[in-house]
Structures are given as C-alpha cells and as structure tokens.
Amino acid sequence: MLREINARDLVSGRGKGGKGLGKGGAKRHRKIVSSSLLLVLRDNIQGITKPAIRRLARRGGVKRISGLIYEETRGVLKIFLENIIRDSVTYTEHAKRKTVTSLD
C-alpha cells in the first residue's frame, strides 16, 4: 500500500485542513445583494460630519473653508480608506487569518 506523499503533508502535519479554518472557500469580496444594506453603507460616509472635516482642516492649518469642500473631502477620504482596507485585507488573506490586525 504505497501512497503518494505531497510536500504539504510533510510540512504542516495537518493534512488538507490548513489552519483549521473550515472547508469554505473565499467568502470575501462578494457583492452585497440587499438594497437596504446598500443604502446603509452608502450613507455611512455622511458620518464624517462637517465639524469633523473642519477640525481636520484646522489641524492642517486652514483658516477658511468653502462649502463645496465637505463633499469633496468625503470622496477623497473614501477612496483613501478603500485603498488602505484593500491592502490590509490582502495582507490578512495572505496570512490565512480572518482578523485584520493593526500591523496589516
């Protein structure tokens, strides 16, 4: 009874289970189907309030702020955060973890 031995079997000692993360595939990066969830996620950017943007501008040395700046700042912040979160999730997936840490 000879059996073919994989290098993975020799190294991990855990068989095909990996790190005990179950047998599910990639559950990330799925589209959200529910329209009510889309509404909630879309309105979250409004949680960055006008006074919060004003405080950030003050910290950056801005004296006077145009009214059009607030929506523009929200858009720029959203793109910035999407890039940071995408990179963090990539690091987390590569490490075969489900929890994003501060080092990611």
XYZ file of C-alpha atoms in Angstrom:
104
model
C 0.000 0.000 0.000
C 2.143 2.829 -1.261
C 0.749 6.312 -1.028
C 1.875 9.422 -2.876
C 3.281 11.949 -0.412
C 2.879 15.659 -1.007
C 5.359 18.193 0.331
C 2.434 19.901 2.044
C 1.659 16.750 4.031
C 5.220 16.622 5.324
C 5.450 20.265 6.341
C 2.183 21.134 8.016
C 1.247 17.865 9.672
C -2.404 18.865 9.406
C -3.434 17.241 6.176
C -5.701 19.177 3.875
C -7.402 21.178 6.607
C -4.888 24.004 6.716
C -5.086 26.073 9.871
C -8.461 24.803 10.988
C -10.387 27.447 9.080
C -13.016 25.033 7.862
C -13.622 23.962 4.304
C -15.317 27.048 2.985
C -13.865 28.913 0.050
C -13.283 32.619 -0.233
C -16.290 34.332 1.300
C -14.847 37.795 0.926
C -15.318 40.242 -1.922
C -18.893 39.195 -2.569
C -21.357 41.729 -3.840
C -23.971 42.829 -1.324
C -27.333 41.958 -2.835
C -29.778 43.598 -0.463
C -30.728 47.139 -1.424
C -31.336 48.130 2.199
C -27.747 47.206 3.051
C -26.523 49.295 0.134
C -28.430 52.294 1.471
C -26.899 51.880 4.913
C -23.378 51.506 3.537
C -23.787 54.418 1.156
C -24.932 56.805 3.891
C -22.068 55.916 6.233
C -19.826 58.450 4.519
C -22.145 61.152 5.846
C -20.965 60.131 9.320
C -17.871 62.184 8.542
C -19.515 65.378 9.705
C -18.886 68.947 8.686
C -17.318 69.818 12.066
C -15.026 66.768 11.814
C -13.779 67.895 8.398
C -13.414 71.420 9.755
C -11.264 70.116 12.659
C -9.028 68.193 10.256
C -8.615 71.313 8.136
C -7.765 73.395 11.198
C -5.125 70.855 12.185
C -3.719 71.214 8.672
C -3.510 74.982 9.052
C -6.579 76.002 7.017
C -8.179 79.275 8.074
C -11.312 79.439 5.906
C -13.249 76.599 4.221
C -15.523 76.730 1.171
C -18.885 74.992 1.400
C -18.052 72.689 -1.534
C -15.035 71.256 0.258
C -17.009 68.975 2.566
C -18.375 66.582 -0.096
C -15.051 66.618 -1.933
C -13.220 65.734 1.277
C -15.627 62.856 1.951
C -14.962 61.482 -1.533
C -11.191 61.709 -1.170
C -11.329 60.144 2.293
C -13.487 57.284 0.989
C -11.004 56.469 -1.793
C -8.087 56.654 0.659
C -9.782 54.311 3.137
C -10.779 51.857 0.382
C -7.127 51.576 -0.663
C -5.918 51.091 2.920
C -8.586 48.473 3.673
C -7.930 46.620 0.398
C -4.224 46.356 1.253
C -4.983 45.278 4.825
C -7.358 42.549 3.660
C -4.743 41.359 1.163
C -2.165 41.005 3.949
C -4.709 39.237 6.159
C -5.745 36.773 3.445
C -2.122 36.002 2.642
C -1.508 35.178 6.302
C -4.616 32.925 6.201
C -6.277 34.844 9.005
C -9.790 36.190 9.322
C -8.943 39.076 11.639
C -7.295 42.251 10.379
C -4.669 43.448 12.847
C -3.046 46.849 13.267
C 0.162 45.534 11.704
C -1.667 44.768 8.461
